Structure formats: C-alpha cells, structure tokens
Coordinates of C-alpha atoms and ligand atoms in Angstrom, one line a residue:
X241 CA 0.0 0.0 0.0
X242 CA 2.3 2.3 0.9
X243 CA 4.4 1.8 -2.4
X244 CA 1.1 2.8 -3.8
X245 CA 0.8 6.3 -2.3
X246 CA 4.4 6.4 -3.1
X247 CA 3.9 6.3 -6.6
X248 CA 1.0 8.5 -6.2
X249 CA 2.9 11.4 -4.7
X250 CA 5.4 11.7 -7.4
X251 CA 3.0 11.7 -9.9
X252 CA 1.5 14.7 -8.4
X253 CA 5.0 16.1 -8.4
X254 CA 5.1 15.7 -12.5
X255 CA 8.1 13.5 -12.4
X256 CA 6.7 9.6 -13.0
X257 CA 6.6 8.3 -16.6
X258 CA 4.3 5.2 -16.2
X259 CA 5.6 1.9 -18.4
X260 CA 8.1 4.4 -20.1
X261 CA 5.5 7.0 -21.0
X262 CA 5.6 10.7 -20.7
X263 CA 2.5 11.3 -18.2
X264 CA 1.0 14.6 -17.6
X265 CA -0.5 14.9 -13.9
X266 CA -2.8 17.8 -13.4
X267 CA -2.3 18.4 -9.4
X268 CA -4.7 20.2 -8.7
X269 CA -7.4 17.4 -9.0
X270 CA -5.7 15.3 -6.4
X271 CA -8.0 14.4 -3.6
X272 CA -8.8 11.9 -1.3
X273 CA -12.3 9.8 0.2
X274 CA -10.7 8.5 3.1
X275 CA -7.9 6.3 2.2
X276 CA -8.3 6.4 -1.4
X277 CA -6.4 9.0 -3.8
X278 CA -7.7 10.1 -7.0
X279 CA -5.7 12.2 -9.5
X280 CA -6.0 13.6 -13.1
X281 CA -3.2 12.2 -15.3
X282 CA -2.7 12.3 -19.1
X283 CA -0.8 10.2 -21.7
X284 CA -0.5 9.7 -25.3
X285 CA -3.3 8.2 -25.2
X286 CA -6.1 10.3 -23.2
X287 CA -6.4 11.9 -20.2
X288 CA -7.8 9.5 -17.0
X289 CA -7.9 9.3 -13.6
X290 CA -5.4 7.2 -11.6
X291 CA -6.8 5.6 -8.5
X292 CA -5.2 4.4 -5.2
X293 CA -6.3 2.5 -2.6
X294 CA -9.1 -0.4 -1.5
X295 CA -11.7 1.6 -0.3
X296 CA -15.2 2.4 -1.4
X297 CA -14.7 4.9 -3.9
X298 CA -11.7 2.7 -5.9
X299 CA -14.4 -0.1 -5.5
X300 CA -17.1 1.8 -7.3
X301 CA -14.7 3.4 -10.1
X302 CA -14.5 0.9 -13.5
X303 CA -11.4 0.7 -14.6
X304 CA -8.3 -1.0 -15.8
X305 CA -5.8 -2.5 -12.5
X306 CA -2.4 -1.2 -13.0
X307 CA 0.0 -3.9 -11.9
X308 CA 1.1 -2.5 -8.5
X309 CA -0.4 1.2 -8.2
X310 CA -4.1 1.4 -8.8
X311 CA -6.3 1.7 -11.5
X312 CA -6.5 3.6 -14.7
X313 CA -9.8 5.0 -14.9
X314 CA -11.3 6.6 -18.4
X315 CA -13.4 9.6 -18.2
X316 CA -16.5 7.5 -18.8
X317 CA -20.2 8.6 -17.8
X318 CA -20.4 5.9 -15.2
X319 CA -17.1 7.3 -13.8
X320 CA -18.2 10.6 -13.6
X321 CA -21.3 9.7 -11.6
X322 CA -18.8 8.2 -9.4
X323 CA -17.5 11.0 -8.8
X324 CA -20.4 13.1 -8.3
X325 CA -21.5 10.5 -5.7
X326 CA -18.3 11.2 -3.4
X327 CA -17.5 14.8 -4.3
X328 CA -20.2 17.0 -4.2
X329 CA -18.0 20.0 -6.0
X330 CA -18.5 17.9 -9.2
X331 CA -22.4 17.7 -9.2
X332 CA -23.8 21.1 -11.1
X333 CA -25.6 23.8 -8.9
X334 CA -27.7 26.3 -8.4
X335 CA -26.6 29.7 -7.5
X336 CA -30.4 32.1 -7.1
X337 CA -30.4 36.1 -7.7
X338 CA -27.2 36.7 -4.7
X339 CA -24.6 36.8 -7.5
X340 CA -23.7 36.7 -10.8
X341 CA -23.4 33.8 -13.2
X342 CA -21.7 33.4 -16.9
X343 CA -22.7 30.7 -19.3
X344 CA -19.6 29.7 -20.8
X345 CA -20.7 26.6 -23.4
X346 CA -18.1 25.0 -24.1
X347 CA -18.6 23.3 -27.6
X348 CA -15.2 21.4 -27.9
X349 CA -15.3 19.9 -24.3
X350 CA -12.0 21.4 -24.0
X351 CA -12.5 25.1 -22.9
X352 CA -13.7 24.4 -19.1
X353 CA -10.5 23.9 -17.7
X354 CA -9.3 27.8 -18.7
X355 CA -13.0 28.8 -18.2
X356 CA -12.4 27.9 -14.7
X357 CA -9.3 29.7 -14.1
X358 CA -10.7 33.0 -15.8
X359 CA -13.9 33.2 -13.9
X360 CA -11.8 32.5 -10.3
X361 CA -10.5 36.4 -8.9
X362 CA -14.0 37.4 -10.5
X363 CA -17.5 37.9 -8.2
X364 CA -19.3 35.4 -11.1
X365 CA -19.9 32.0 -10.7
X366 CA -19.4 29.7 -14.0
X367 CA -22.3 27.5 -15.7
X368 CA -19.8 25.2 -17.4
X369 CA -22.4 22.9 -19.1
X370 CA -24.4 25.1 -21.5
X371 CA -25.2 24.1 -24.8
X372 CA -28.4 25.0 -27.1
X373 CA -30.4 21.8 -28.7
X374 CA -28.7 23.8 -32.0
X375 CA -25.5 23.7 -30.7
X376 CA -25.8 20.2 -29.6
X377 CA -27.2 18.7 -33.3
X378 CA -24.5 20.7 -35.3
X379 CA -21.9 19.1 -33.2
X380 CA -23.2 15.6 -33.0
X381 CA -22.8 15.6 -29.0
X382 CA -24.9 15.2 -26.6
X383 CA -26.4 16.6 -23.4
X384 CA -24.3 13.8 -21.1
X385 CA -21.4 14.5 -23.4
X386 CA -21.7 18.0 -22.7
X387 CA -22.0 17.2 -18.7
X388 CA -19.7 14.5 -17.8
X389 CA -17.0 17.0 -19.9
X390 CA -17.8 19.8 -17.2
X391 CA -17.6 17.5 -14.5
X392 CA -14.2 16.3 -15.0
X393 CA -13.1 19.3 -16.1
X394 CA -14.0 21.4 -12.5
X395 CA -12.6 17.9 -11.3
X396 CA -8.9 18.4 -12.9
X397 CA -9.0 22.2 -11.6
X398 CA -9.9 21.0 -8.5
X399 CA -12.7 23.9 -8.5
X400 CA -14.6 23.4 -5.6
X401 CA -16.2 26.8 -5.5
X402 CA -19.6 25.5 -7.2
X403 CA -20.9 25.3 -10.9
X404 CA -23.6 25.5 -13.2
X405 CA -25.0 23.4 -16.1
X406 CA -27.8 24.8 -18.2
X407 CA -30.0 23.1 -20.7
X408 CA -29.9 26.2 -23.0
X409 CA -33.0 27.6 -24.8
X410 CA -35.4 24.8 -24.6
X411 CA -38.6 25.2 -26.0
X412 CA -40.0 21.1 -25.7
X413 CA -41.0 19.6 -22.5
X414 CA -39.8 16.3 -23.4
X415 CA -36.4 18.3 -23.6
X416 CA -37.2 19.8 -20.3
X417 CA -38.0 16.7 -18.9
X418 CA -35.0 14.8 -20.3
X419 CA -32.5 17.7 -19.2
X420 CA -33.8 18.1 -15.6
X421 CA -33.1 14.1 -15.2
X422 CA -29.5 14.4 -16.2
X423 CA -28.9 17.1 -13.5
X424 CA -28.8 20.4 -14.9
X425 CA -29.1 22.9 -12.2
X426 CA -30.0 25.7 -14.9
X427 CA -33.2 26.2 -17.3
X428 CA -33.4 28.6 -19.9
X429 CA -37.4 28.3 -21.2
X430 CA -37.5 29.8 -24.6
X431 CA -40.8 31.0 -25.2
X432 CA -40.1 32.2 -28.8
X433 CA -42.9 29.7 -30.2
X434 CA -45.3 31.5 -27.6
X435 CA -44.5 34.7 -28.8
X436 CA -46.5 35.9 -32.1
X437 CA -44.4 37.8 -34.7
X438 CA -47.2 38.9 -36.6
X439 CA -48.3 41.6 -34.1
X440 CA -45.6 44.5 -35.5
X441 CA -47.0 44.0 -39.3
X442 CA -50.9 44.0 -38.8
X443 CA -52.9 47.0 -38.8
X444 CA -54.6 48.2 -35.2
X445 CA -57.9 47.0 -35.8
X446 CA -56.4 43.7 -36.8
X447 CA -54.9 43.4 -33.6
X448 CA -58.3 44.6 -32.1
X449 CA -59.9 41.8 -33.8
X450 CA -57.3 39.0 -32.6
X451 CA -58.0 40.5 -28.9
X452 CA -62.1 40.0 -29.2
X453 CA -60.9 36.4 -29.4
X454 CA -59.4 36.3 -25.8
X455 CA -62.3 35.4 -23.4
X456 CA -63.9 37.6 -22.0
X457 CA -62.6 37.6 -18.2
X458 CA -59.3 37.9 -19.5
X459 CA -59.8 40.9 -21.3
X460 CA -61.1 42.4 -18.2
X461 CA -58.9 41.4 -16.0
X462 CA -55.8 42.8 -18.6
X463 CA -57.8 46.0 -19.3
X464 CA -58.6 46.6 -15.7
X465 CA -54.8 46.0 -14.4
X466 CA -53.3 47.9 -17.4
X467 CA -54.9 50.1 -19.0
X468 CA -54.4 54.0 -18.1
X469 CA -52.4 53.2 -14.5
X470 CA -49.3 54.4 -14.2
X471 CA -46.1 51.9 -12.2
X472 CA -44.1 53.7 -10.0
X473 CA -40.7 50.9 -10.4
X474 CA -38.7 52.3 -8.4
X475 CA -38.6 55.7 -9.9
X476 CA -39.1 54.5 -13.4
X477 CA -42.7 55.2 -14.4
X478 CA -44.5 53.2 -16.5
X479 CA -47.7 53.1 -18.0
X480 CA -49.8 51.4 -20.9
X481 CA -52.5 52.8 -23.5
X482 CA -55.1 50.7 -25.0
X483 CA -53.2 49.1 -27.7
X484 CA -49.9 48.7 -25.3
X485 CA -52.5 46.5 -23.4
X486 CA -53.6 44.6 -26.4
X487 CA -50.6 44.0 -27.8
X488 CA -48.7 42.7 -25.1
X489 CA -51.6 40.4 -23.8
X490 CA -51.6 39.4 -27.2
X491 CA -47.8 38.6 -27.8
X492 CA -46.9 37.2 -24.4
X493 CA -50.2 36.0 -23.0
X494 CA -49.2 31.8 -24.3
X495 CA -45.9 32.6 -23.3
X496 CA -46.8 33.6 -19.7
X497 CA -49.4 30.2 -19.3
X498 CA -46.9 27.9 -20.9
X499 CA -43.6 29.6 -18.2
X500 CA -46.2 29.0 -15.6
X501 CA -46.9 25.5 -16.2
X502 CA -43.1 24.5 -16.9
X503 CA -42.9 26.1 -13.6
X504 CA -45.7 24.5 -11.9
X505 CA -45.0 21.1 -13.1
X506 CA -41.1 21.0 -13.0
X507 CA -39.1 23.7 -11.9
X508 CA -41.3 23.5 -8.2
X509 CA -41.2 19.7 -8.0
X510 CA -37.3 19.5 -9.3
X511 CA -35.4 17.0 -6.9
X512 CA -33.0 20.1 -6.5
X513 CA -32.4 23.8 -6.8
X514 CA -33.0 25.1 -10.3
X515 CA -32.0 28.5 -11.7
X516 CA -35.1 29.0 -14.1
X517 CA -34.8 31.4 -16.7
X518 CA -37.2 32.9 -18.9
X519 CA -35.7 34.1 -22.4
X520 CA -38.2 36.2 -24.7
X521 CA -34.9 37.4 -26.4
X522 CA -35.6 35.2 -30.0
X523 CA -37.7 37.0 -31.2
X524 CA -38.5 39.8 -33.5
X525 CA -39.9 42.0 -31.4
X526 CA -37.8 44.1 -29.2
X527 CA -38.8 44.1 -25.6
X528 CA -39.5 47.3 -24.6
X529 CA -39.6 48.4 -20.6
X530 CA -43.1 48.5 -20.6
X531 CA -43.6 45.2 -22.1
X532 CA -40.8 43.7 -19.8
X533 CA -42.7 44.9 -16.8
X534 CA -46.0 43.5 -17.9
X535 CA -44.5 40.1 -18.4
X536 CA -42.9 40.6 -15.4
X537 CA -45.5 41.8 -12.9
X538 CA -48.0 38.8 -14.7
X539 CA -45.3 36.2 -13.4
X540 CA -45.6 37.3 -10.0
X541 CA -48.9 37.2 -10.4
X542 CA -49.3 33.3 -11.6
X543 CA -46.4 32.9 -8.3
X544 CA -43.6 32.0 -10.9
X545 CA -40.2 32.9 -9.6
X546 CA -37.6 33.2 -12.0
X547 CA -34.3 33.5 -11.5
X548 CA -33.4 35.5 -14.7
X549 CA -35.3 37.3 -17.6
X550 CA -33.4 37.6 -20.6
X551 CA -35.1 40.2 -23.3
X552 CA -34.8 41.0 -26.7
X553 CA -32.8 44.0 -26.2
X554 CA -32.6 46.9 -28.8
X555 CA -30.0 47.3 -31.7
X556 CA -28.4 43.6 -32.4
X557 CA -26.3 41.3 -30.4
X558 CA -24.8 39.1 -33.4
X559 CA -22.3 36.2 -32.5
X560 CA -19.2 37.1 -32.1
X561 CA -18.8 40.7 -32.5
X562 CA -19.7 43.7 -30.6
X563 CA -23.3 45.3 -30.5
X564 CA -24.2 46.8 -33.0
X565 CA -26.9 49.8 -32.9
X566 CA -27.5 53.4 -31.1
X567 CA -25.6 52.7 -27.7
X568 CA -27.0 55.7 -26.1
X569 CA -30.7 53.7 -27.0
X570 CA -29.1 50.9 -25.8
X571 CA -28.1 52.5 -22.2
X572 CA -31.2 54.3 -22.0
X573 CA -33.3 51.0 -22.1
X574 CA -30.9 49.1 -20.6
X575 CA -30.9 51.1 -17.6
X576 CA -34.9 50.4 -17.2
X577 CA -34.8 46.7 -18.2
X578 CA -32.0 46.8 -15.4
X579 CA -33.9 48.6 -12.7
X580 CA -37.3 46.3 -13.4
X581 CA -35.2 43.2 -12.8
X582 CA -34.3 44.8 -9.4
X583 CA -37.8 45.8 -8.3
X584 CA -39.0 42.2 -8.9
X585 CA -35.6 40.6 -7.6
X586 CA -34.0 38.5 -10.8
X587 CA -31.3 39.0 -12.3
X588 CA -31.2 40.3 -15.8
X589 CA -29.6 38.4 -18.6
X590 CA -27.7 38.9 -21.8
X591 CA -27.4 36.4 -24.1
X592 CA -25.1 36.1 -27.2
X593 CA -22.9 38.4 -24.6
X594 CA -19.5 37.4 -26.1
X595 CA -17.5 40.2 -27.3
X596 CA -19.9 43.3 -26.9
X597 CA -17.2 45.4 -25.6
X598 CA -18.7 48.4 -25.7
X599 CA -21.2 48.0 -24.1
X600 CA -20.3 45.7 -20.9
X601 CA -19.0 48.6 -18.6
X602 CA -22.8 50.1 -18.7
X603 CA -24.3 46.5 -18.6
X604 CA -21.9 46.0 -15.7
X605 CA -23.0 49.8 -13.3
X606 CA -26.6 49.3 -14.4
X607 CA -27.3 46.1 -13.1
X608 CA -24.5 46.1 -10.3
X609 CA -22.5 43.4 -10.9
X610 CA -26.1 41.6 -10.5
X611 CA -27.0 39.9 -13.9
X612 CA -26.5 36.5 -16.5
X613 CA -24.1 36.7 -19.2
X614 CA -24.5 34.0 -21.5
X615 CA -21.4 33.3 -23.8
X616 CA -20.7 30.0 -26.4
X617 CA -19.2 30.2 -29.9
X618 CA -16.2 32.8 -28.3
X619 CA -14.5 29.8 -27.0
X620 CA -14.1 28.3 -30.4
X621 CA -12.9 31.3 -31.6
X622 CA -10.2 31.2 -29.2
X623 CA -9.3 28.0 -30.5
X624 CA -9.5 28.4 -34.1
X625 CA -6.7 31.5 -33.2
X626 CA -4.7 28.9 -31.3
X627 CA -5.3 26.9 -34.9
X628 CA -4.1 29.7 -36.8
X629 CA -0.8 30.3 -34.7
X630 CA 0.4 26.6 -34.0
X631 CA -0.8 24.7 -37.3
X632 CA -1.3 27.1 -39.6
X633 CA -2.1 24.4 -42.8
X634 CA -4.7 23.1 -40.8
X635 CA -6.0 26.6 -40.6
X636 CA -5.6 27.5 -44.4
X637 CA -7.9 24.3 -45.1
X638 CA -10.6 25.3 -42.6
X639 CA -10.9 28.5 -43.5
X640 CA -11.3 28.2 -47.4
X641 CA -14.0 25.4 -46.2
X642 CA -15.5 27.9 -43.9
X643 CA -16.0 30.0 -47.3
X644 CA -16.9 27.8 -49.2
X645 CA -19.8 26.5 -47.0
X646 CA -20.7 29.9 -45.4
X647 CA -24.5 29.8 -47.2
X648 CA -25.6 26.8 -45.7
X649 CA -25.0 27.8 -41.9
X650 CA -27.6 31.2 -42.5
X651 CA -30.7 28.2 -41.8
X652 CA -29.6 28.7 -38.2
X653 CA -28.0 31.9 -37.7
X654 CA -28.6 35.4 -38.3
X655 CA -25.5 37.0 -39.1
X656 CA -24.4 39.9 -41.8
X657 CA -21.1 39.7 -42.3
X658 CA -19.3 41.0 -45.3
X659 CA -17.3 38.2 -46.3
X660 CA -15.9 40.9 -49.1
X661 CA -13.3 42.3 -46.5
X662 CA -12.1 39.3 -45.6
X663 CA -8.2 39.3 -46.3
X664 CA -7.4 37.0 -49.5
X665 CA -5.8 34.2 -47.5
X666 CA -3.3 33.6 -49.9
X667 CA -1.8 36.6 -49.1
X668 CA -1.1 36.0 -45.6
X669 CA 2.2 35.2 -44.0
X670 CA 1.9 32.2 -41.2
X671 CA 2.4 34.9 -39.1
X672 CA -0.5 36.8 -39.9
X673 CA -3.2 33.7 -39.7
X674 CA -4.4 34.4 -36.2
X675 CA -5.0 38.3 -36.6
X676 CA -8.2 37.0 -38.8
X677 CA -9.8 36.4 -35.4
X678 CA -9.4 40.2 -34.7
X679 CA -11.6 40.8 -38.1
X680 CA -15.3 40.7 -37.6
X681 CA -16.5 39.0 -40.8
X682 CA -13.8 36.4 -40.6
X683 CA -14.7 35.7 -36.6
X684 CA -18.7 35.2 -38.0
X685 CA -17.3 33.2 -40.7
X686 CA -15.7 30.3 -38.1
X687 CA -18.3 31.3 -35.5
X688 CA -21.3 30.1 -37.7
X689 CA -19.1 27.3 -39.7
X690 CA -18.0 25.2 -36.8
X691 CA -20.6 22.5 -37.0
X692 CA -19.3 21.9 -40.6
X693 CA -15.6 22.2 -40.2
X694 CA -16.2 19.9 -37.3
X695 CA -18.1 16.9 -39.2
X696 CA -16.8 17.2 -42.0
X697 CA -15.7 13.8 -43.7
X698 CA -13.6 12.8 -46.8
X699 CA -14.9 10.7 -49.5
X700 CA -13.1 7.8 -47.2
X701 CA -15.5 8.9 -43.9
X702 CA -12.2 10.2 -42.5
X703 CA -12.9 13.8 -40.7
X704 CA -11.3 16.9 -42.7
X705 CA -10.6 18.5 -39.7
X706 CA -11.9 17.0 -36.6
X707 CA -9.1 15.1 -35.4
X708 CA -6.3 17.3 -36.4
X709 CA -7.8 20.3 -34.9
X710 CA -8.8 18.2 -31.0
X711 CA -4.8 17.1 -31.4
X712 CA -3.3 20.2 -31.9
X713 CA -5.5 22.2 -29.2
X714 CA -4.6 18.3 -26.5
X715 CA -1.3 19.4 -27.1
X716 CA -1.4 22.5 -26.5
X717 CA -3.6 22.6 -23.8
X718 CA -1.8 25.8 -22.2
X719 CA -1.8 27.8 -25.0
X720 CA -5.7 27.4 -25.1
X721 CA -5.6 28.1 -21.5
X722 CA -4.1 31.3 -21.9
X723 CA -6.1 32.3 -24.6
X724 CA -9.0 32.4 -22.9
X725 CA -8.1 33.8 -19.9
X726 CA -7.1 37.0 -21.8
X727 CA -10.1 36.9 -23.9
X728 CA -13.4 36.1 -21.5
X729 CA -11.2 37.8 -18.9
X730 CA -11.3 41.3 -21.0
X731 CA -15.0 40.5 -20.5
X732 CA -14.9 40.3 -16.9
X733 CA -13.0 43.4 -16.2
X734 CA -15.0 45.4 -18.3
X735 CA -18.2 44.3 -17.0
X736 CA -16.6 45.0 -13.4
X737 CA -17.4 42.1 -11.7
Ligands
ZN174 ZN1 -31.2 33.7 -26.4

C-alpha cells in the first residue's frame, strides 16, 4: 500500500513516466475519500484518472488494475457519476439572484479547464455545461457529453467553488424533462414559439380583432390592471395605453401560461435547486420596458419565480462581434430593463454576450455586478486563433472550407457579415493567420461554420478537420488556456465584476 501512495505522490510532483510513457499529472485534482487518492493524469493516449487504494470509492470506479499502483480510470459517464457521488463539488448547482453567473458553453469539451481559471478572482460563478439543442445537433454531442465534460473538467482544476449546467434555450417539455433528469441545475425556457411575430406587421384593428378572441374575463382582467395606471418601479414610471395593453396580452399571454406551467410542473417539484430562466430574447420583437414589466409583474402574479429574464434587447447582439446599434438607445433602455429586474428581484440576462465590448461597462454599473451573461461560440474562436498560430495548414484548409460552406449555416444563424473584407488568405504570412480572429467578418465566418468544419468527412469517412484540430488544441492545452483567460477575462474586467 504504501508503495502505492508512493507512486501517487510523485505523480503529483510531475516526475513519473508510467511503463516508459511521458505522463501529464494535473495536481490540482488530487483528492482523497478517506484512504483512497484520486488524480487527473494524461498520456498519449487520453487523459484518465489514476486511482489508489481499496476503499469504497476505488471499488465503485470501472477501470483498468495497473500492476502495483491502482487503476486507470477513463473519463466515462459511469465514472463521472462516481465522482459526483463522493465529491459533491463535481455535481452542477444552483446559485439564485445573490450573484452573478456566466454561461460559458463550451462546444469542444475542452475550454472548461481555462474557463475555470478565468472566472476564479472574479464575483461570477461559471455554468460550465451550456449548450443550445442547436449547438448540440451541429456538433453531434450530446447533453451527457456535454456534462460528464464539465464535470471532470472542474474535477482536474480542482474547482470546488460551485458550478452550473444549463440546458440552453429549450422550447420542448420532453427536452425539459429529459434535461432536468440528467442534473442540470439551470433552465433557460424559450418562449419564442409562444410569442406571435405577426403583431408588428398587422394593422390596429387587426390586432383589435385578434384580442375579441381572448375570453372575456381575460380581457377584463388585462384592461382593468393595465390600461391608463401608471407603475411607479422604483422611480421608473411606466404606463400602458389601449393598444400597449392589447398587444402585449396578445404577444406574451401563451408565453406567460406555458412559463407557468413549466414552472408548476417542473421547476417546483425539481429533486434540487434550479436556476429557471425565462428568455423572450428570440424573437423579432424588441422588448421594450413596458412590455418587460408587464410580463414581469403577470409572473408574480401566476407565483412563478424566475431567477433570470433575458429580453430581446434593442440594436443587435450578433455572434461574435460587438453590438451593433444606437448605444446611447441601448443604455437608455438598458438602464430600465435593469432597474425592473431589481424591483422584482431577478437578475437580468444577456445572451449572445460574447464580445460586446462596448457596451459591458454600462451592462456592468446598471445592473450592479447583478445579472447572467451567457457566452458560447467565443471559446471556439479562441481555439481556431490557437489553430491559426500553432498549425497554420490546418487553418488554411478550414478557412477556405469555412468559405466555401458559409451559405448553408444562415438556416440557423442570423448573421451579416461581409465576407468581401475578408483578407485574400493567400496573401497572408503564417504569421498573420491568427490576426483573422481580430476581423469581424472572418470571426462570423468560423463562428457560424464550426458545426461543418467539425463533421466534415472525406470521401473515405475520415474527418477533414476533426481530429487534427482536437490534437493540436490536447497538445497545447496551455496555449488554449491562456487564450481564454485574456479573452473572456477582457469581459470580466469590463463588466466590473
Ligand atoms: Zn437567447
């Protein structure tokens, strides 16, 4: 036994090959369950966890015996619910309306780890596991792929300050249903198919017409609690005329019923705490303050707590590239939408919130330090950069098959870039490869185009780029590290947290 520990300690020291093998040992994830020993190694081969010891916990961990030392134990499902059994750091959280939270998907299962060490000096806790039903079919992974990779990933870093995992913008309550028992401890409810789009394009007594339809009661009831009052939110007034009240019973009325039955039926009877969110933000109708107070204030009502609200805010928040719109709009309204989150006690959150530089220091004073930022597709950018500057042949293929398959990837995103001012890449030194993730229409290109560089094949079913692009980024796991840090740590400092 002893021997064992032995062998154990120098591993964490980073000096033990094992059966003549360069081994990576990541130290931080060393930890014990009584007289077992558990730590993060890495060889050619993959990344596993060595185990020590005859305990309970070794017992209940599959793996291969190591002659002598332990057991070499793959970063399997079944191991990771091991882990969550023993190590309740591991198991995804809630974290309520006390502080803030950033969604930090993580679509290669590789950016956690410097996820992790960005977020730590900030006042933000991470939701690791966030990944959109969209994100998850252009990828071909799935939602347990998605949360056994956060799990071992806070269990490398050792992170044992608390996490998140979100099932991102679901709309199906077979989805809900199916994320809740894999043990998210976030919900983001899109209501987008609740929400009419017709309302902005039809004439007033149109929409007079569609409210007749409502019952009766309902009408009353919107009319009477509506209609000529004025709000005093905290020293923002609001108030509504008579087609303010129409149109917002109209557009968010199914939106409201189905948020309070997903409430009612599974975010109250959840076996654990659940940040619930509500996102109205995919839509084409801006929210305005006024409308964000009525769908507020009709929550409360129904007795739905939510933990965040995300609206469509003005101007546009496309992937990968700042806002773009009238800031001072943006300020103005954001300032309200800020101050009606308060008065009703959630936070208020921003999605697609990678990269809007200018406009995170007032996101960050308006909502102090208080709100949900979600972030995805940055991290890849990150990576393809990392790409560009290590293996720069494997970044000349992917981006003239970015190009080439640009069209297709507009189905799911809205996006505008000019792919006109995109440098000719034959033109660019090696040197100058990564700098194209500092251009805005060649960031939209990858940032749209991953799901395609990612599975696509060869005539032979060999992947184009898949398995070159996860090598390069294994073995240069620091580099990647780094890269996010100074990225989606540029976001923390200028949102102040
Ligand atoms: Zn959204």
């Amino acid at each position: 036994m002893d021997s064992l520990v032995t062998v154990l300690q120098t591993l964490a020291e980073g000096k033990v090959a094992i059966s003549n093998e360069q081994v990576k040992v990541y130290r931080d994830s060393f930890t014990e369950y009584k007289k077992d020993k558990l730590i993060m190694v890495k060889d050619l081969e993959a990344k596993w966890i060595l185990a020590v010891g005859d305990g309970v916990l070794y017992e209940s961990l599959t793996g291969e015996t190591l002659k002598g030392y332990g057991k070499r134990c793959a970063l399997s499902h079944e191991n990771r619910l091991v882990l969550n059994q023993y190590f309740p750091y591991t198991v995804p959280q809630a974290f309520g309306t006390e502080i803030a939270t950033m969604g930090l998907g993580d679509r290669l299962g590789l950016a956690s780890p410097g996820h992790i060490e960005t977020i730590k000096p900030y006042r933000v806790k991470p939701i690791l596991a966030q990944q959109s039903i969209r994100e998850l079919t252009l990828t071909n992974r799935s939602m347990i792929d998605i949360l056994d990779a956060a799990a071992f990933a806070v269990f490398q870093e050792g992170y044992k300050d608390g996490y998140g995992a979100d099932g991102d913008h679901i709309k199906l309550e077979k989805d809900i249903e199916y994320a809740l028992s894999l043990g998210i401890s976030f919900l983001t409810l899109d209501c987008s198919d609740q929400i009419r789009n017709d309302l902005e394009t039809i004439s007033v007594s149109d929409i007079e017409g569609e409210y007749e339809k409502l019952p009766a009661a309902t009408r009353d009831y919107y009319y009477e609690t509506y209609f000529n009052k004025q709000f005093d939110v905290n020293g923002l007034e609001i108030d509504y005329d008579k087609v303010d009240v129409i149109k917002n019973a109209l557009l968010y009325g199914e939106a409201l019923d189905y948020t309070e039955h997903v409430y009612k039926t599974y975010i109250q009877n959840a076996e654990k705490q659940i940040d619930f969110e509500i996102s109205i933000d995919e839509t084409e109708t801006i929210t305005s303050p006024a409308a964000h107070f009525f769908v507020a204030n009709e929550l409360i009502r129904r007795g739905v707590n939510v933990t965040s609200l995300a609206p469509r805010f003005c101007g546009e928040f496309q992937k990968g590239i700042d806002y773009i719109g009238d800031i001072t709009q943006f300020e103005k309204e954001l300032k309200a939408h800020a101050i009606i989150s308060q008065y009703f006690g959630y936070k208020l959150s921003i999605h697609s919130g990678s990269d809007k530089f200018s406009v995170f220091p007032s996101i960050g004073e308006h909502t102090n330090g208080l709100l949900h930022i979600k972030t995805a597709g940055t991290n890849w950018l990150e990576a393809v950069r990392v790409i560009a500057a290590i293996n720069p042949e494997l970044y000349r293929r992917m981006h003239v098959h970015a190009l080439e398959h640009f069209e297709e990837t507009l189905q799911y995103y809205h996006i505008t870039p000019n792919l006109d001012t995109i440098a000719p890449l034959e033109e660019q030194t090696d040197e100058l490869l990564p700098a194209y993730m500092n251009h805005d229409a060649a960031r939209q290109l990858f940032h749209v185009t991953y799901g395609i560089l990612l599975t696509a094949k060869n005539d032979q079913g060999k992947f184009l780029f898949k398995d070159a692009f996860f090598q390069t980024l294994n073995e240069n796991e620091d580099a990647y590290r780094q890269a996010l840090v100074k990225h989606i740590g540029k976001h923390l400092e200028l949102l102040g947290l």
